């Protein structure tokens, strides 16, 4: 800093005030420019350790995820968190644990030793999580999941509303025999499976339609189950005219079943998915109408809460899943 001051022809105190954008300091733009030019020319960097000692926190927010390196959704969720952190001049320190608890513990210890401003504890699919005790002493937010103990604030997708909107889209197109291929059993307790099923049943009830177990299947959220259960539904004596597939991979399997049966989508059967997986949904033929998981918005909101102090109040903020219209829905051939 002494060298920067000498090169810019100002005092060391002026350099400090300019670099820290101190409130109340009044310098001409020419002075600020001289300081910045000297910083760039000399390659000056602030002392991060001194900053931590002075302010108590580093200019970083930690992000720990179970599969941030391999999930197709990871880029969007990290992008949202990183954008929001950077807007306040903070960097996101990201660690992919791959589900390794020892690595998670070591990573968390390192982040806490660096005095990060807070920690986002993320999962790549919505579930109830056992949150490390170490997070109790620092502003922390559970992202895309929920704290099973109900202590930390959580940001997650509104699964119930999403299932309702998906089913409602098919009902409004004129379908009354709407099938469902879910991503797990209700007994699993998986929030995505339970919530999307609840939204489906709520939409039917609101439309005055009885729940029909004959057109409901519980798969595992993969292409194989989508194919198998769509084949069962579409070859039944009274097949559904539309199917809500509770994720896009399931819908992909349903597309394959329809193709094998020489059925047109959406002419013979309309399909709605869930996820808006960008490597899949837009590239199916026809493009898949689906619900988008709001990963960017959720990532931003998690960092927002940390910047606000993230009180351990156990709140759960559910974020809307927008409907992405493509070409897989139309009215049924014959009105039921």
Short mmCIF file of N, CA, C and O in Angstrom, two decimals, residues 14 17 19 33 37 52 57 85 93 108-110 112 122 158 165 196 216 235 237 239 254 258-259 272 296 304 321 325:
data_model
loop_
_atom_site.label_atom_id
_atom_site.label_comp_id
_atom_site.label_asym_id
_atom_site.label_seq_id
_atom_site.Cartn_x
_atom_site.Cartn_y
_atom_site.Cartn_z
N UNK A 14 -5.14 7.68 2.03
CA UNK A 14 -6.00 7.89 0.87
C UNK A 14 -6.17 6.61 0.08
O UNK A 14 -7.27 6.26 -0.35
N UNK A 17 -8.61 4.35 1.92
CA UNK A 17 -10.00 4.81 1.82
C UNK A 17 -10.56 4.56 0.42
O UNK A 17 -11.72 4.15 0.27
N UNK A 19 -9.56 2.26 -1.82
CA UNK A 19 -9.70 0.82 -2.09
C UNK A 19 -10.86 0.20 -1.32
O UNK A 19 -11.47 -0.76 -1.78
N UNK A 33 -8.71 7.62 -9.86
CA UNK A 33 -8.12 6.98 -11.05
C UNK A 33 -6.62 6.77 -10.86
O UNK A 33 -6.09 5.72 -11.24
N UNK A 37 -4.99 3.14 -11.11
CA UNK A 37 -3.96 2.90 -12.11
C UNK A 37 -2.68 2.36 -11.45
O UNK A 37 -2.02 1.45 -11.98
N UNK A 52 -9.57 -10.28 7.31
CA UNK A 52 -10.32 -11.15 8.22
C UNK A 52 -10.10 -10.71 9.66
O UNK A 52 -11.04 -10.63 10.46
N UNK A 57 -14.71 -11.38 9.12
CA UNK A 57 -15.17 -12.32 8.10
C UNK A 57 -14.38 -12.10 6.82
O UNK A 57 -13.90 -11.00 6.55
N UNK A 85 -23.86 -13.31 -4.69
CA UNK A 85 -22.71 -13.03 -3.82
C UNK A 85 -21.86 -11.92 -4.43
O UNK A 85 -21.44 -10.98 -3.73
N UNK A 93 -17.13 -19.84 -2.56
CA UNK A 93 -16.16 -20.92 -2.43
C UNK A 93 -16.93 -22.24 -2.46
O UNK A 93 -17.64 -22.58 -1.51
N UNK A 108 -16.01 -28.19 5.49
CA UNK A 108 -16.70 -27.24 6.37
C UNK A 108 -15.72 -26.64 7.39
O UNK A 108 -15.74 -25.44 7.65
N UNK A 109 -14.85 -27.48 7.93
CA UNK A 109 -13.84 -26.98 8.87
C UNK A 109 -12.96 -25.93 8.21
O UNK A 109 -12.62 -24.90 8.82
N UNK A 110 -12.57 -26.19 6.96
CA UNK A 110 -11.71 -25.24 6.24
C UNK A 110 -12.45 -23.93 6.00
O UNK A 110 -11.90 -22.84 6.19
N UNK A 112 -14.90 -22.65 7.72
CA UNK A 112 -15.06 -21.93 8.97
C UNK A 112 -13.74 -21.31 9.41
O UNK A 112 -13.72 -20.21 9.99
N UNK A 122 -26.18 -27.15 0.09
CA UNK A 122 -27.07 -27.49 -1.00
C UNK A 122 -27.15 -28.97 -1.32
O UNK A 122 -26.21 -29.73 -1.05
N UNK A 158 -41.55 -25.19 -4.78
CA UNK A 158 -42.92 -25.46 -4.34
C UNK A 158 -43.46 -26.63 -5.15
O UNK A 158 -44.06 -26.46 -6.20
N UNK A 165 -50.09 -27.04 -11.07
CA UNK A 165 -50.03 -26.30 -12.33
C UNK A 165 -49.89 -27.25 -13.52
O UNK A 165 -50.54 -27.08 -14.56
N UNK A 196 -45.72 -33.33 -5.62
CA UNK A 196 -46.28 -33.33 -6.98
C UNK A 196 -47.56 -34.17 -7.05
O UNK A 196 -48.49 -33.83 -7.76
N UNK A 216 -52.62 -44.22 -12.32
CA UNK A 216 -51.50 -43.71 -11.52
C UNK A 216 -50.45 -44.79 -11.36
O UNK A 216 -50.76 -45.95 -11.05
N UNK A 235 -51.80 -48.85 -23.20
CA UNK A 235 -52.37 -50.07 -23.80
C UNK A 235 -53.52 -50.61 -22.97
O UNK A 235 -54.04 -51.70 -23.23
N UNK A 237 -57.41 -50.83 -21.37
CA UNK A 237 -58.71 -50.80 -22.05
C UNK A 237 -59.25 -49.38 -22.17
O UNK A 237 -59.86 -49.01 -23.17
N UNK A 239 -57.38 -46.02 -21.81
CA UNK A 239 -56.14 -45.30 -21.52
C UNK A 239 -56.40 -43.82 -21.22
O UNK A 239 -57.41 -43.25 -21.64
N UNK A 254 -41.75 -42.05 -21.61
CA UNK A 254 -43.12 -42.07 -22.13
C UNK A 254 -43.15 -41.73 -23.62
O UNK A 254 -43.93 -42.31 -24.39
N UNK A 258 -44.75 -44.10 -26.58
CA UNK A 258 -45.71 -43.60 -27.57
C UNK A 258 -45.22 -43.87 -28.99
O UNK A 258 -46.00 -44.27 -29.87
N UNK A 259 -43.92 -43.67 -29.21
CA UNK A 259 -43.36 -43.92 -30.54
C UNK A 259 -43.50 -45.38 -30.93
O UNK A 259 -43.88 -45.72 -32.06
N UNK A 272 -47.00 -33.74 -19.99
CA UNK A 272 -46.33 -32.65 -19.29
C UNK A 272 -45.27 -33.26 -18.38
O UNK A 272 -45.52 -34.27 -17.71
N UNK A 296 -31.74 -20.97 -10.47
CA UNK A 296 -31.04 -19.69 -10.38
C UNK A 296 -31.67 -18.82 -9.28
O UNK A 296 -30.98 -18.25 -8.43
N UNK A 304 -29.14 -14.30 -0.48
CA UNK A 304 -29.87 -13.17 0.12
C UNK A 304 -30.07 -13.38 1.62
O UNK A 304 -29.82 -12.48 2.43
N UNK A 321 -42.43 -22.81 -9.40
CA UNK A 321 -41.85 -23.49 -10.56
C UNK A 321 -42.62 -23.03 -11.80
O UNK A 321 -43.77 -23.44 -11.99
N UNK A 325 -43.97 -23.64 -21.69
CA UNK A 325 -44.82 -24.16 -22.76
C UNK A 325 -43.99 -24.53 -23.99
O UNK A 325 -43.19 -23.74 -24.47
#
